[in-house]
DNA sequence: TCATAATCGTTAGCTTTGAAACGATAATAG
DNA sequence: CTATTATCGTTTCAAAGCTAACGATTATGA
């Protein structure tokens, strides 16, 4: 990669005893790929319904699990509970979900998908899935299995 | 993975002719790893100087290249030019960089690192690099090379 | 030359994001 | 049985982030 090489040269002047170039490459390319993925999906798929990546991932959870506690949504999406609270507000305004307080433990709030929300997902998911397939289409099935396996290890070992 | 399997079962009911499970796994794990990476770095390293991941990546570019056009910063960080404008304001307020208009083409604005900005990077980069190494430490060097290579292909083929 | 088009960065208005503080509720301890 | 702790979700406030519109500048073309 052109940019990567140039950067490494400049980094030589950095006050570092030893540079682990392979680690740098993994982190750089990992984040760039994820960022590109998100941007592409928001632009080409999710903008149809005015949804952000995180909003979609929440609707997705609700679609799969019917009803999910706020805390689990935050954990699943990798964002703070404050963010979930805000996004839930937006989704509620769009009538795609609603809140439901647990009667047994009134501290817990469940978020539930509405019929309208389900329809949106039934329209959106096939398009999203086509996007997923397209993004990784330059990798063979075996390569997809390899990269998933390696990423899973990173996720597991870091408790991501 | 426990959650992944359960999800796939639920997805069977989805209105999709054919599900490419390997593509789903790549996208899911790719995004989760990147999200975890960002959160960890912001929490454990960048919070020392009150910097976001994107702010840091901009300072990093300036550190390497001395002076960069706003447009290239947006491209490099994978965010919109409006975001760069906002972040540059914040960084300027912290006296970590300043703007400089090109005399030949007065539409172009360069962002330049200050001495204070350089000092911050000299303090921060070693810590950041230790974080990078730590995050991927469960992968062997060969595995790191493999995953970088596969990610690079995804990036290239999608113009990310 | 001068009008039109293209490019660049900022602004406006909104949603997303997180840390910290806050209220409400439940669990625990004495 | 009360008092203390712990947990949960929301609110507050600031920064990050996007789209679209805008003003300023440069390039193009007739």
PDB file of N, CA and C in Angstrom, chain B residues 19 85 89 103 124 138 145 150 152 157:
ATOM      1  N   UNK B  19     -29.200 -17.174   2.631  1.00  0.00           N
ATOM      2  CA  UNK B  19     -28.362 -16.423   3.567  1.00  0.00           C
ATOM      3  C   UNK B  19     -26.902 -16.845   3.419  1.00  0.00           C
ATOM      4  N   UNK B  85     -14.102  20.015   9.964  1.00  0.00           N
ATOM      5  CA  UNK B  85     -14.194  21.424  10.329  1.00  0.00           C
ATOM      6  C   UNK B  85     -14.472  21.569  11.826  1.00  0.00           C
ATOM      7  N   UNK B  89     -11.855  22.929  14.806  1.00  0.00           N
ATOM      8  CA  UNK B  89     -12.191  23.992  15.759  1.00  0.00           C
ATOM      9  C   UNK B  89     -11.815  23.597  17.182  1.00  0.00           C
ATOM     10  N   UNK B 103      -2.010  30.287  -0.445  1.00  0.00           N
ATOM     11  CA  UNK B 103      -1.982  31.566  -1.156  1.00  0.00           C
ATOM     12  C   UNK B 103      -2.263  31.415  -2.645  1.00  0.00           C
ATOM     13  N   UNK B 124       1.596  10.748  23.526  1.00  0.00           N
ATOM     14  CA  UNK B 124       0.472   9.841  23.319  1.00  0.00           C
ATOM     15  C   UNK B 124       0.816   8.651  22.432  1.00  0.00           C
ATOM     16  N   UNK B 138      -3.139 -11.627  20.674  1.00  0.00           N
ATOM     17  CA  UNK B 138      -3.546 -13.030  20.640  1.00  0.00           C
ATOM     18  C   UNK B 138      -3.321 -13.642  19.254  1.00  0.00           C
ATOM     19  N   UNK B 145      -0.216 -10.850   9.641  1.00  0.00           N
ATOM     20  CA  UNK B 145       0.042 -10.568   8.225  1.00  0.00           C
ATOM     21  C   UNK B 145      -1.134 -11.031   7.368  1.00  0.00           C
ATOM     22  N   UNK B 150      -5.919  -9.694   4.019  1.00  0.00           N
ATOM     23  CA  UNK B 150      -7.319  -9.868   3.646  1.00  0.00           C
ATOM     24  C   UNK B 150      -8.095  -8.558   3.784  1.00  0.00           C
ATOM     25  N   UNK B 152      -6.876  -5.572   3.599  1.00  0.00           N
ATOM     26  CA  UNK B 152      -6.427  -4.667   2.541  1.00  0.00           C
ATOM     27  C   UNK B 152      -7.184  -4.923   1.245  1.00  0.00           C
ATOM     28  N   UNK B 157     -10.894  -3.278  -2.895  1.00  0.00           N
ATOM     29  CA  UNK B 157     -11.978  -3.619  -3.820  1.00  0.00           C
ATOM     30  C   UNK B 157     -13.221  -2.754  -3.616  1.00  0.00           C
TER      31      UNK B 157
END
